Coordinates of C-alpha atoms and ligand atoms in Angstrom, one line a residue:
M1 CA 0.0 0.1 0.2
E2 CA 1.2 3.5 -0.7
W3 CA 0.7 5.9 2.1
E4 CA -0.2 9.0 1.3
V5 CA 2.0 12.6 2.6
I6 CA 0.3 14.0 5.3
T7 CA 0.6 17.7 4.4
K8 CA -0.9 20.3 7.4
A9 CA -3.0 23.3 7.6
R10 CA -2.3 25.0 10.9
R11 CA -5.5 26.2 12.7
G12 CA -5.9 29.7 13.5
D13 CA -5.2 29.5 17.2
E14 CA -2.1 27.8 16.8
A15 CA 1.5 29.0 18.2
V16 CA 4.0 29.9 15.3
P17 CA 6.1 26.7 14.5
N18 CA 9.4 27.1 15.7
L19 CA 10.6 25.5 12.6
E20 CA 8.7 26.9 9.8
S21 CA 10.7 26.2 7.2
Y22 CA 13.2 22.8 6.8
D23 CA 15.5 23.8 4.3
K24 CA 15.6 28.0 5.9
A25 CA 16.0 26.6 9.4
R26 CA 19.0 24.3 8.6
A27 CA 20.7 27.0 6.7
E28 CA 20.2 29.5 9.4
F29 CA 21.6 27.3 12.4
S30 CA 24.4 27.0 14.1
W31 CA 25.4 25.1 17.7
E32 CA 27.0 28.4 18.3
A33 CA 24.2 30.4 18.1
A34 CA 22.1 27.4 20.0
R35 CA 25.1 28.0 22.7
A36 CA 24.0 31.8 22.7
A37 CA 20.4 31.1 23.5
L38 CA 21.3 29.5 27.2
D39 CA 22.7 32.2 30.0
G40 CA 25.7 30.2 31.6
L41 CA 26.3 30.6 35.5
P42 CA 26.4 34.2 36.2
G43 CA 29.9 34.0 37.3
G44 CA 30.8 31.6 34.6
G45 CA 30.6 27.9 34.0
L46 CA 27.6 25.7 33.0
N47 CA 25.1 23.7 34.6
I48 CA 22.0 21.3 33.2
A49 CA 20.2 22.1 36.3
Y50 CA 20.6 26.1 36.0
E51 CA 19.4 26.1 32.8
A52 CA 16.7 24.0 33.6
V53 CA 15.2 26.2 36.6
D54 CA 17.4 28.8 38.0
R55 CA 17.6 31.0 34.7
H56 CA 14.1 31.0 34.8
V57 CA 14.1 32.3 38.3
A58 CA 16.6 34.6 37.6
K59 CA 14.8 35.8 34.6
G60 CA 11.5 36.8 37.0
R61 CA 9.8 33.6 35.7
G62 CA 9.8 32.0 39.0
D63 CA 6.1 31.7 39.5
K64 CA 5.5 29.8 36.6
L65 CA 4.0 26.7 36.9
A66 CA 7.1 23.9 35.6
L67 CA 5.8 20.6 36.9
R68 CA 2.3 19.4 37.8
W69 CA 2.6 15.8 39.3
L70 CA -0.9 13.4 39.3
S71 CA -0.5 10.9 41.9
K72 CA -2.5 7.2 41.1
T73 CA -4.7 7.9 43.6
G74 CA -5.9 11.5 42.0
E75 CA -3.6 13.5 44.1
R76 CA -2.3 17.0 42.5
R77 CA 0.8 18.6 43.5
D78 CA 1.7 21.6 41.7
F79 CA 5.7 23.1 41.5
T80 CA 6.6 26.6 40.1
Y81 CA 9.9 27.1 38.4
A82 CA 11.2 28.9 41.9
N83 CA 9.7 25.8 44.0
L84 CA 11.9 23.4 42.0
A85 CA 15.0 25.7 42.1
A86 CA 15.0 25.8 45.9
E87 CA 14.2 22.1 46.4
S88 CA 16.5 20.9 44.1
S89 CA 19.3 23.6 45.8
R90 CA 18.2 21.8 49.2
F91 CA 18.6 18.4 47.7
A92 CA 22.2 19.4 46.5
E93 CA 23.3 20.5 50.0
V94 CA 22.2 17.2 51.3
L95 CA 24.3 15.8 48.9
R96 CA 27.5 18.1 49.7
R97 CA 26.7 17.4 53.4
L98 CA 27.2 13.9 52.9
D99 CA 30.4 14.2 51.0
V100 CA 29.1 13.5 47.5
G101 CA 31.3 15.3 45.6
Q102 CA 31.6 16.5 41.7
G103 CA 31.6 13.7 39.1
H104 CA 30.6 11.2 42.0
R105 CA 27.0 8.8 40.8
V106 CA 24.1 9.7 42.3
F107 CA 21.6 6.7 41.4
S108 CA 17.4 6.8 41.5
L109 CA 15.7 4.1 41.6
M110 CA 11.8 4.6 41.7
G111 CA 8.8 5.7 39.9
R112 CA 7.4 8.9 38.5
L113 CA 7.4 10.8 41.9
P114 CA 8.3 14.4 42.4
E115 CA 11.7 13.9 44.5
L116 CA 13.1 11.9 41.6
Y117 CA 12.8 15.4 39.2
I118 CA 14.1 17.3 42.4
A119 CA 16.7 14.9 43.0
A120 CA 17.8 14.7 39.3
L121 CA 18.1 18.8 39.1
G122 CA 19.8 18.5 43.0
T123 CA 21.9 16.1 41.5
L124 CA 23.9 18.0 38.8
K125 CA 23.5 21.2 40.7
N126 CA 26.2 19.9 43.3
G127 CA 28.1 18.8 39.9
S128 CA 27.5 15.0 40.6
V129 CA 26.6 13.0 37.9
F130 CA 22.6 11.9 37.9
A131 CA 22.0 8.0 36.8
P132 CA 18.5 6.8 36.4
L133 CA 17.3 3.4 36.9
F134 CA 13.7 1.6 36.2
S135 CA 12.0 0.9 39.4
A136 CA 10.5 -2.3 37.7
F137 CA 14.3 -3.7 37.4
G138 CA 14.7 -6.6 39.7
P139 CA 17.7 -6.8 42.1
D140 CA 20.2 -8.1 39.8
P141 CA 19.8 -5.3 37.1
V142 CA 19.8 -2.8 39.7
R143 CA 23.0 -3.8 41.1
Q144 CA 24.8 -4.9 37.9
R145 CA 24.5 -1.2 36.6
M146 CA 25.3 0.4 40.1
E147 CA 28.5 -1.9 40.1
L148 CA 29.4 -0.8 36.7
G149 CA 28.4 2.9 37.4
D150 CA 30.2 3.1 40.8
A151 CA 27.3 4.5 42.3
T152 CA 28.3 6.2 45.7
T153 CA 24.3 7.3 46.3
L154 CA 21.3 5.8 45.7
V155 CA 17.4 7.7 46.3
T156 CA 14.9 5.2 46.2
T157 CA 11.7 4.4 48.5
P158 CA 11.7 2.0 51.4
S159 CA 9.8 -0.9 49.5
L160 CA 12.3 -0.7 46.5
Y161 CA 15.0 -0.5 48.7
R162 CA 13.9 -4.0 50.8
K163 CA 13.2 -5.5 48.1
K164 CA 16.0 -5.0 45.4
V165 CA 19.1 -3.1 47.3
K166 CA 18.9 -4.6 50.8
P167 CA 20.1 -7.7 49.8
W168 CA 23.4 -6.9 48.3
R169 CA 24.0 -3.4 49.4
H170 CA 26.6 -4.7 51.7
E171 CA 28.8 -6.2 48.7
L172 CA 29.3 -2.4 47.4
P173 CA 31.2 -0.6 49.6
D174 CA 31.3 2.4 47.7
L175 CA 27.8 2.7 48.3
R176 CA 28.0 5.2 51.1
N177 CA 24.2 6.7 51.3
V178 CA 21.4 5.5 50.5
L179 CA 18.2 8.4 50.6
L180 CA 14.6 7.1 51.3
V181 CA 11.5 9.0 49.8
G182 CA 8.3 8.5 51.7
D183 CA 7.1 8.6 55.2
E184 CA 7.7 5.4 56.6
P185 CA 9.3 4.7 60.2
P186 CA 13.5 4.8 59.9
V187 CA 15.1 1.8 57.9
E188 CA 18.5 0.9 59.2
D189 CA 21.2 2.3 57.4
T190 CA 19.5 4.8 55.1
I191 CA 18.5 8.4 55.4
D192 CA 15.4 9.7 55.3
L193 CA 15.3 12.4 52.6
A194 CA 12.6 14.6 53.8
T195 CA 14.6 14.8 57.3
A196 CA 17.7 15.8 55.7
M197 CA 16.1 18.5 53.2
A198 CA 14.5 20.1 56.2
E199 CA 17.8 20.9 57.6
C200 CA 18.6 22.4 54.3
D201 CA 17.5 25.9 53.3
G202 CA 17.5 26.1 49.7
S203 CA 20.4 28.6 49.2
M204 CA 23.2 26.5 47.9
P205 CA 24.6 27.8 44.8
C206 CA 24.5 25.9 41.2
A207 CA 28.2 24.3 40.8
A208 CA 30.1 25.9 37.9
M209 CA 31.1 23.2 35.9
E210 CA 32.9 23.1 32.7
P211 CA 30.9 22.2 29.5
D212 CA 32.7 18.5 28.6
E213 CA 32.0 17.5 32.3
M214 CA 30.4 14.5 33.0
A215 CA 26.4 15.0 34.1
L216 CA 24.3 11.9 32.7
L217 CA 24.9 8.1 32.9
H218 CA 22.1 6.3 31.1
F219 CA 22.0 3.0 30.2
T220 CA 21.0 1.6 26.7
S221 CA 18.0 -0.6 26.5
G222 CA 19.7 -3.7 26.2
T223 CA 17.7 -4.7 23.2
T224 CA 20.5 -6.1 21.1
G225 CA 22.6 -7.3 24.3
K226 CA 24.5 -6.1 27.2
P227 CA 23.1 -2.6 28.1
K228 CA 25.8 -0.2 28.2
G229 CA 26.4 2.9 29.9
A230 CA 26.4 6.2 28.1
I231 CA 28.2 9.3 29.4
H232 CA 26.7 12.4 28.6
V233 CA 28.0 16.1 29.7
H234 CA 26.6 19.5 30.7
E235 CA 26.6 21.3 27.2
A236 CA 24.3 18.2 26.3
V237 CA 21.9 21.0 27.5
V238 CA 22.3 23.2 24.3
A239 CA 20.7 20.3 22.6
H240 CA 18.2 19.5 24.6
H241 CA 16.9 22.8 24.6
A242 CA 17.3 23.2 20.5
T243 CA 16.1 19.8 19.7
G244 CA 13.0 20.8 22.0
R245 CA 12.1 23.8 19.9
F246 CA 12.6 22.1 16.8
A247 CA 11.2 18.9 16.9
L248 CA 9.0 18.9 19.7
D249 CA 7.8 22.5 18.8
L250 CA 8.4 23.4 22.5
H251 CA 7.1 26.9 23.0
P252 CA 6.7 28.6 26.6
E253 CA 2.9 28.5 26.6
D254 CA 2.9 25.1 26.3
V255 CA 1.9 22.2 28.3
F256 CA 3.9 19.2 27.7
W257 CA 3.4 15.5 28.6
C258 CA 6.3 13.2 27.8
T259 CA 5.0 9.7 29.4
A260 CA 8.3 8.0 28.8
D261 CA 9.8 6.3 32.0
P262 CA 12.2 8.4 33.9
G263 CA 14.5 4.8 34.2
W264 CA 15.2 5.7 30.6
V265 CA 16.8 8.3 28.2
T266 CA 14.0 10.0 27.2
G267 CA 12.4 10.3 30.6
T268 CA 15.6 12.7 31.2
S269 CA 16.2 14.3 27.9
Y270 CA 12.8 15.0 27.4
G271 CA 11.5 14.3 30.9
I272 CA 13.1 16.9 32.6
V273 CA 15.7 19.0 30.9
S274 CA 14.2 19.7 27.4
P275 CA 10.8 21.0 28.7
L276 CA 12.4 23.2 31.8
T277 CA 15.0 24.6 29.8
N278 CA 12.0 25.6 27.1
G279 CA 10.2 27.1 30.7
V280 CA 6.9 25.0 29.4
T281 CA 4.4 23.6 32.1
M282 CA 4.9 19.9 32.0
I283 CA 2.6 17.1 33.5
V284 CA 4.4 14.1 35.1
D285 CA 1.8 10.9 35.5
E286 CA 2.6 8.4 38.2
A287 CA 0.1 5.8 36.9
E288 CA 0.9 3.2 34.1
F289 CA -0.8 3.0 31.1
D290 CA -4.2 3.3 31.0
A291 CA -6.6 4.2 27.7
E292 CA -9.4 6.2 29.3
R293 CA -6.9 7.9 32.0
W294 CA -4.3 9.2 29.3
Y295 CA -7.3 10.8 27.2
A296 CA -8.4 12.4 30.5
I297 CA -5.1 13.7 31.3
L298 CA -4.8 15.3 27.8
R299 CA -8.4 16.7 28.3
D300 CA -8.1 18.0 31.5
E301 CA -4.8 19.3 31.9
K302 CA -5.2 20.8 28.2
V303 CA -2.0 19.5 27.3
T304 CA -0.7 21.3 24.2
V305 CA 2.2 18.9 23.3
W306 CA 2.4 14.8 23.5
Y307 CA 5.5 12.7 23.5
T308 CA 5.2 9.3 23.3
A309 CA 5.9 5.9 22.1
P310 CA 5.0 3.3 19.6
T311 CA 3.9 0.8 21.9
A312 CA 1.6 3.1 23.7
I313 CA 0.2 4.2 20.3
R314 CA -0.5 0.5 19.3
M315 CA -2.1 0.0 23.1
L316 CA -4.4 3.1 22.1
M317 CA -5.1 1.8 18.8
K318 CA -5.9 -1.8 20.6
V319 CA -8.7 0.5 22.1
G320 CA -10.0 1.8 18.8
P321 CA -10.3 5.6 17.4
E322 CA -13.7 6.0 19.2
L323 CA -12.5 6.7 22.5
P324 CA -10.6 9.7 22.1
Q325 CA -13.8 11.1 20.2
Q326 CA -15.6 11.2 23.5
Y327 CA -13.1 13.6 25.0
D328 CA -12.1 17.2 24.0
L329 CA -8.8 17.2 23.4
S330 CA -8.9 20.3 20.8
R331 CA -5.8 21.9 22.8
L332 CA -3.8 19.2 21.6
R333 CA -1.5 20.9 19.0
F334 CA 1.6 18.5 18.3
M335 CA 2.1 14.7 19.2
A336 CA 5.3 12.7 18.8
S337 CA 6.6 9.5 18.9
V338 CA 9.9 8.0 19.5
G339 CA 11.7 4.7 20.8
E340 CA 10.7 2.2 18.1
P341 CA 9.7 2.3 14.7
L342 CA 6.3 4.0 14.0
N343 CA 4.1 1.8 11.8
P344 CA 2.6 4.0 9.0
E345 CA -0.8 2.2 10.1
A346 CA -0.3 4.2 13.6
V347 CA 0.6 7.6 11.7
V348 CA -2.9 7.3 9.5
W349 CA -4.6 6.0 12.4
S350 CA -3.5 9.1 14.4
Q351 CA -4.8 11.4 11.6
E352 CA -8.3 9.8 12.0
A353 CA -8.7 9.3 15.8
F354 CA -7.0 13.1 16.6
G355 CA -7.1 15.1 13.5
R356 CA -3.3 15.1 13.5
P357 CA -0.4 12.8 12.8
F358 CA 1.9 11.3 15.6
H359 CA 5.4 13.0 14.2
D360 CA 8.0 10.0 14.4
N361 CA 11.5 10.7 15.2
W362 CA 14.5 8.7 15.4
W363 CA 17.4 8.9 18.4
Q364 CA 19.6 6.7 20.7
T365 CA 20.9 7.0 24.1
E366 CA 24.5 7.4 22.6
T367 CA 23.1 10.7 20.8
G368 CA 21.4 12.2 24.2
G369 CA 18.8 13.9 21.9
I370 CA 16.4 13.9 18.6
M371 CA 18.4 13.6 15.3
I372 CA 16.1 13.0 12.9
A373 CA 12.3 14.0 12.9
N374 CA 9.2 15.0 11.1
Y375 CA 8.4 18.8 11.7
A376 CA 5.0 20.7 13.0
A377 CA 5.2 22.8 9.8
E378 CA 6.6 20.1 7.6
P379 CA 5.1 17.2 5.6
V380 CA 4.9 14.0 7.3
K381 CA 5.3 10.7 5.2
P382 CA 3.8 7.9 6.9
G383 CA 6.7 5.5 7.7
S384 CA 9.4 7.6 7.4
M385 CA 11.4 8.7 10.6
G386 CA 11.7 12.5 8.9
R387 CA 14.6 14.4 8.3
P388 CA 18.2 15.0 10.2
L389 CA 17.5 18.2 12.7
P390 CA 19.3 21.7 12.1
G391 CA 23.0 21.2 12.9
I392 CA 22.6 17.4 12.5
E393 CA 24.5 15.7 9.6
A394 CA 22.8 11.7 8.7
A395 CA 23.9 9.6 5.9
I396 CA 23.6 6.4 4.6
V397 CA 26.9 4.5 4.7
T398 CA 28.5 0.9 3.7
H399 CA 31.3 -0.6 5.0
D400 CA 33.0 -3.9 5.6
D401 CA 34.4 -5.0 8.8
G402 CA 37.2 -2.2 9.6
G403 CA 37.1 -0.4 6.1
A404 CA 36.0 3.4 5.9
P405 CA 32.3 3.7 5.2
E406 CA 31.3 4.5 2.0
V407 CA 28.4 7.5 1.8
V408 CA 25.5 6.0 -0.6
D409 CA 23.8 8.5 -2.3
A410 CA 21.1 6.2 -4.5
P411 CA 17.9 6.7 -3.0
M412 CA 16.0 4.2 -1.2
T413 CA 19.3 1.9 -0.9
P414 CA 19.9 0.4 2.4
G415 CA 23.2 1.1 4.5
E416 CA 23.9 2.0 8.0
L417 CA 22.5 5.1 9.7
A418 CA 26.0 7.2 10.3
L419 CA 26.2 10.8 12.1
R420 CA 28.8 13.1 11.9
P421 CA 29.5 13.7 15.7
G422 CA 30.1 17.0 17.0
W423 CA 26.9 17.7 18.7
P424 CA 26.7 18.6 22.2
S425 CA 24.6 15.9 23.4
M426 CA 26.8 13.5 22.0
F427 CA 27.7 10.6 24.2
R428 CA 31.6 10.7 25.5
G429 CA 32.1 7.4 25.8
Y430 CA 30.7 4.0 27.2
L431 CA 31.5 3.7 31.0
H432 CA 34.7 1.1 31.5
N433 CA 34.0 0.1 28.0
E434 CA 36.5 2.1 26.0
A435 CA 37.0 -0.4 22.9
R436 CA 33.5 -0.7 22.2
Y437 CA 33.4 3.2 22.3
R438 CA 35.8 3.2 19.6
K439 CA 34.1 0.7 17.5
S440 CA 31.4 3.1 17.3
F441 CA 33.2 5.3 14.9
A442 CA 35.1 5.0 11.6
G443 CA 36.3 7.3 9.2
G444 CA 34.8 10.6 10.9
W445 CA 31.4 8.7 11.3
Y446 CA 29.9 7.7 14.1
L447 CA 27.9 4.4 13.3
T448 CA 24.5 3.9 14.6
G449 CA 24.0 0.0 14.1
D450 CA 20.7 1.0 12.8
L451 CA 20.1 0.1 9.3
A452 CA 18.1 3.1 7.0
M453 CA 17.2 4.3 3.5
R454 CA 17.1 7.9 2.5
D455 CA 14.7 9.1 -0.1
A456 CA 15.1 11.6 -3.0
D457 CA 13.5 14.3 -0.6
G458 CA 16.0 13.6 2.0
Y459 CA 13.6 11.8 4.5
F460 CA 15.2 8.9 6.6
W461 CA 13.3 5.3 6.4
F462 CA 14.2 2.5 9.0
V463 CA 15.2 -0.3 8.0
G464 CA 15.9 -2.4 10.9
R465 CA 18.7 -2.8 13.7
A466 CA 21.8 -4.5 11.7
D467 CA 21.7 -7.3 14.6
D468 CA 17.8 -7.9 13.1
V469 CA 18.3 -7.7 9.6
I470 CA 17.2 -11.0 7.7
K471 CA 18.7 -12.2 4.6
S472 CA 16.7 -14.3 3.1
A473 CA 17.5 -15.8 -0.8
G474 CA 19.5 -12.9 -1.8
H475 CA 17.1 -10.2 -0.2
L476 CA 18.0 -8.0 2.9
I477 CA 14.6 -7.8 4.6
G478 CA 13.9 -5.5 7.6
P479 CA 11.9 -7.0 10.4
F480 CA 10.0 -3.5 10.3
E481 CA 8.6 -3.8 6.9
V482 CA 7.3 -7.0 7.8
E483 CA 5.6 -6.3 10.7
S484 CA 4.2 -2.8 9.4
A485 CA 2.5 -5.0 6.8
L486 CA 0.9 -7.5 9.4
L487 CA -0.4 -4.2 11.5
E488 CA -2.4 -3.2 8.7
H489 CA -4.4 -6.6 9.3
P490 CA -7.1 -5.5 11.6
A491 CA -6.9 -9.0 13.8
V492 CA -3.1 -7.8 14.8
A493 CA -2.2 -5.7 17.6
E494 CA 1.5 -6.6 17.5
A495 CA 3.9 -8.3 15.5
G496 CA 7.8 -9.0 16.0
V497 CA 9.6 -10.9 12.7
I498 CA 12.6 -12.6 12.9
G499 CA 14.9 -14.6 10.4
V500 CA 15.3 -18.7 11.2
P501 CA 17.9 -21.0 9.3
D502 CA 16.6 -22.2 5.8
E503 CA 18.7 -24.5 3.9
M504 CA 17.4 -23.2 0.9
M505 CA 17.1 -19.8 1.5
G506 CA 19.7 -19.0 4.0
E507 CA 17.3 -17.5 6.5
A508 CA 13.6 -17.8 6.1
V509 CA 11.2 -15.1 7.7
K510 CA 9.2 -15.9 10.9
A511 CA 6.7 -13.6 12.4
F512 CA 4.9 -13.9 16.0
V513 CA 1.7 -12.2 16.1
A514 CA -0.2 -10.8 19.2
L515 CA -4.0 -10.3 18.5
K516 CA -6.3 -7.7 19.4
P517 CA -9.0 -8.7 21.9
G518 CA -12.2 -10.4 20.0
Y519 CA -10.1 -12.5 17.4
E520 CA -9.0 -16.2 17.6
A521 CA -6.1 -17.8 17.5
D522 CA -6.9 -20.7 15.0
E523 CA -5.4 -21.8 11.5
K524 CA -8.2 -19.9 9.6
L525 CA -6.6 -16.6 10.8
R526 CA -2.9 -18.0 10.3
K527 CA -3.7 -18.4 6.6
E528 CA -5.6 -15.5 6.2
L529 CA -2.5 -13.6 7.9
L530 CA -0.1 -15.3 5.7
G531 CA -1.9 -14.3 2.6
H532 CA -2.4 -10.8 3.7
A533 CA 1.4 -10.6 4.0
R534 CA 2.0 -12.1 0.5
K535 CA -0.4 -9.5 -1.2
R536 CA 1.1 -6.8 0.6
L537 CA 5.2 -7.9 0.5
G538 CA 5.4 -10.5 -2.2
A539 CA 6.4 -13.9 -1.9
A540 CA 10.3 -13.3 -1.3
V541 CA 9.7 -11.0 1.7
A542 CA 6.8 -12.2 3.3
P543 CA 7.0 -15.0 6.2
R544 CA 6.6 -18.4 6.0
A545 CA 5.7 -18.9 9.1
I546 CA 3.2 -17.0 11.8
D547 CA 3.3 -18.2 15.8
F548 CA 0.9 -16.7 17.7
R549 CA 1.6 -15.2 21.1
D550 CA -0.4 -13.5 24.0
V551 CA 2.3 -11.0 24.5
L552 CA 5.8 -10.1 22.9
P553 CA 9.2 -9.7 24.9
R554 CA 9.9 -6.3 25.5
T555 CA 12.3 -4.0 27.2
R556 CA 11.1 -1.6 29.8
S557 CA 11.2 1.0 27.3
G558 CA 8.7 -1.2 25.4
K559 CA 10.8 -2.3 22.0
I560 CA 10.3 -5.3 20.7
M561 CA 12.8 -8.0 21.9
R562 CA 13.7 -9.8 18.8
R563 CA 16.8 -11.4 19.7
L564 CA 15.3 -13.3 22.5
L565 CA 12.5 -14.1 19.8
K566 CA 15.2 -15.9 18.0
A567 CA 16.9 -17.5 20.8
R568 CA 13.6 -19.0 22.4
E569 CA 12.7 -20.3 18.6
L570 CA 16.4 -21.7 18.2
G571 CA 16.4 -23.1 21.5
L572 CA 19.8 -20.8 22.4
P573 CA 20.8 -19.2 25.6
E574 CA 18.3 -16.0 26.1
G575 CA 21.7 -13.5 26.8
D576 CA 21.0 -10.8 29.0
T577 CA 17.3 -10.6 30.0
S578 CA 18.1 -7.6 32.8
T579 CA 15.6 -5.2 30.8
L580 CA 12.9 -7.6 29.7
E581 CA 9.6 -6.6 31.0
S582 CA 8.3 -9.2 33.4
G583 CA 5.9 -11.7 32.1
A584 CA 7.1 -11.5 28.7
Ligands
ATP1 P1 20.9 -1.3 23.2 O1 21.5 -0.2 22.3 O2 21.5 -1.9 24.4 O3 20.5 -2.8 22.5 P2 18.7 0.1 22.7 O4 19.4 0.4 21.2 O5 17.2 -0.4 22.2 O6 19.3 -0.8 23.5 P3 18.1 2.4 23.3 O7 19.4 3.5 22.9 O8 17.0 3.3 24.3 O9 18.6 1.3 23.2 O10 17.3 2.8 21.6 C1 17.7 3.4 20.9 C2 17.2 2.3 19.4 O11 15.8 2.6 19.6 C3 17.5 3.0 18.0 O12 19.2 2.7 18.0 C4 16.9 2.2 17.4 O13 17.1 0.9 16.7 C5 15.8 2.2 17.7 N1 14.4 3.4 17.2 C6 14.4 4.5 18.4 N2 13.6 5.5 17.8 C7 13.2 4.9 16.8 C8 12.5 5.2 15.3 N3 11.9 6.5 15.6 N4 12.6 4.4 14.6 C9 13.0 3.2 14.6 N5 13.9 2.9 15.4 C10 14.0 3.7 16.2
MG2 MG1 21.5 0.7 20.8

């Protein structure tokens, strides 16, 4: 099926897009100018937390609502920029009194609680390094990452501490401080955060850092193997700020909702830093996905910009396009998606359900910020990731192992997606893994490990992860294309596609499918799906076999773990499953 390009008309009451013309914005952009849009500390130096909160207070915008927190139980807590500035200073002082110094790693292990945001900003203010973890990680994944990250301090809740940290706590002698959030009786060997904060007055100044000093430590999702610890520095804030303006079209008047878990890079770059540096009001919802709750939040909080992920969008699609029509979502101006390929079906569906498309964008833990995107004022090609941001040079390259990459100019020819290093949020290393870091660069390019194509208009199209691509009878098949075709069938809620060894073809395409409610996983449907895929894709690319599953294995950031589907199919060891969502 050919998908129609979505061109957009602006409603009269909408903000003028930050990027009105792609070509013009690219021609005019420079990172120097983007740097100048931020302030730096009054006495010199740079700090992400200063740009996120203190700067607004210094400019007289302290009373503006910065963060509205919605609890699972319907409670609401509001924080102005001045509140966040003061609370984060208190947290920084708590760290200083505990002798947690610059460069020391402070981990968080908790859900979306206000203290998480205060801890993140306060850690940065103290010049320490913030390293967030998924609260749903089991004890082993938590320990592995804290060990690799040389944790000195952990902020968590009493119950998470008891379940996931206490059993091994004393085997990590460097872990000196455990700060607990929540009003429970004192727990041995820990510090009650509220009590410690009450002793501080909020006047501690922000640490003046060098632009290239370490600020954030983010672990990759572990989709393709053992998670890597990506190092980010304070000047990343320049990219967080600029990419939020261009790719998410953030304006100070916006109410912005990023649904990402704080344990994942999106939860920091676009769940904390970018919205705050752009001076918006951000919504934080403590609860997990629930279609009705989500639509009610969009309506009641008058959300204008919404950033979510394909998994969530597919869950909304499963519920149907009628539900959102029962809510007044007229304030919603811009919707974006990241984390996994966004199937064209989902873009077209959102156009029907919301009257506007989801804007796919692409980036990685390593890039620290959005690199390729569809923009508010530019046409959207469903199924495409969009075009590189101003200041970002991207190309499709081919390279033999060890050889210098060659740029592929021919349109729609698959190769590895490569980026020219030099933007501020580029990672500066994998912690304790210099060799793996060096392997990511060749001939002046950063190699992303993803395969993609570029069309004649400069739009990029995701093909698959290099590790997931299937070689069948001389064809190179990207799982994304096959999964998207299956998703067009009304019965299919989710699909994961792998290659399995085949004597004749080298590899044969095999699909795993989860069905929407009300469909029977029987032989008749299997045949129908095989036929549908063959009609859509041709016999060479269509799956030879389809298995039904209740759920597909996913990472905690919502990515289908194809390597696990494959290992299970072939009876091979499962490898690192520390990020696997439970029950999958
Ligand atoms: P690991 O590197 O440990 O295997 P990961 O690559 O899943 O895990 P992340 O950095 O969280 O860890 O994810 C980045 C990857 O997610 C990208 O390299 C890409 O494969 C995928 N991705 C993100 N956004 C998109 C998108 N819009 N379209 C297609 N793929 C995407
Ligand atoms: Mg990766």
